[in-house]
């Protein structure tokens, strides 16, 4: 943005910047951005130098489901074979549901950060710096 002369900066370019920095903006937001210099506009979209604290959903801060599965498998070995199979299916069903919930919570949290004008540009930059697997789930259970 620093190489763009202020004379070439207009409402249309501001709208493009809004689109690239997040999910776009209203005509009023593009107009307001166009009244700034290109550098000021970019800085305003990135927010303060110190990013606000990211508070991820509580569900993803819990211990790994793989650790939980390992512990439960060890307990299953103490049961008789018929009971083992029934309990194994039940445990896998519950753990898969928990995995789906955690992933849904994480995606929802991240999408809300992408939709927030104060964090959208930073989140979009992180996403492009990471791989498409940035939000991939843990490997599925057997």
PDB file of C-alpha atoms in Angstrom, residues 65-70 88-89 91-100 137-142:
ATOM      1  CA  UNK A  65      -9.297 -36.706  22.878  1.00  0.00           C
ATOM      2  CA  UNK A  66      -6.529 -39.080  21.814  1.00  0.00           C
ATOM      3  CA  UNK A  67      -5.267 -39.154  25.414  1.00  0.00           C
ATOM      4  CA  UNK A  68      -8.789 -39.779  26.636  1.00  0.00           C
ATOM      5  CA  UNK A  69      -9.229 -42.599  24.111  1.00  0.00           C
ATOM      6  CA  UNK A  70      -5.963 -44.221  25.192  1.00  0.00           C
ATOM      7  CA  UNK A  88     -15.966 -49.680  22.790  1.00  0.00           C
ATOM      8  CA  UNK A  89     -18.774 -48.702  20.397  1.00  0.00           C
ATOM      9  CA  UNK A  91     -17.079 -44.786  23.847  1.00  0.00           C
ATOM     10  CA  UNK A  92     -16.256 -44.152  20.185  1.00  0.00           C
ATOM     11  CA  UNK A  93     -19.720 -42.683  19.599  1.00  0.00           C
ATOM     12  CA  UNK A  94     -19.327 -40.314  22.554  1.00  0.00           C
ATOM     13  CA  UNK A  95     -15.767 -39.326  21.598  1.00  0.00           C
ATOM     14  CA  UNK A  96     -16.743 -38.669  17.966  1.00  0.00           C
ATOM     15  CA  UNK A  97     -19.580 -36.433  19.156  1.00  0.00           C
ATOM     16  CA  UNK A  98     -17.144 -34.554  21.409  1.00  0.00           C
ATOM     17  CA  UNK A  99     -14.660 -34.194  18.552  1.00  0.00           C
ATOM     18  CA  UNK A 100     -17.367 -32.773  16.280  1.00  0.00           C
ATOM     19  CA  UNK A 137      -9.482 -31.843  13.051  1.00  0.00           C
ATOM     20  CA  UNK A 138      -7.523 -34.415  14.971  1.00  0.00           C
ATOM     21  CA  UNK A 139      -7.237 -37.702  13.070  1.00  0.00           C
ATOM     22  CA  UNK A 140     -10.556 -39.557  13.191  1.00  0.00           C
ATOM     23  CA  UNK A 141     -10.976 -42.343  15.671  1.00  0.00           C
ATOM     24  CA  UNK A 142     -10.713 -45.934  14.403  1.00  0.00           C
TER      25      UNK A 142
END
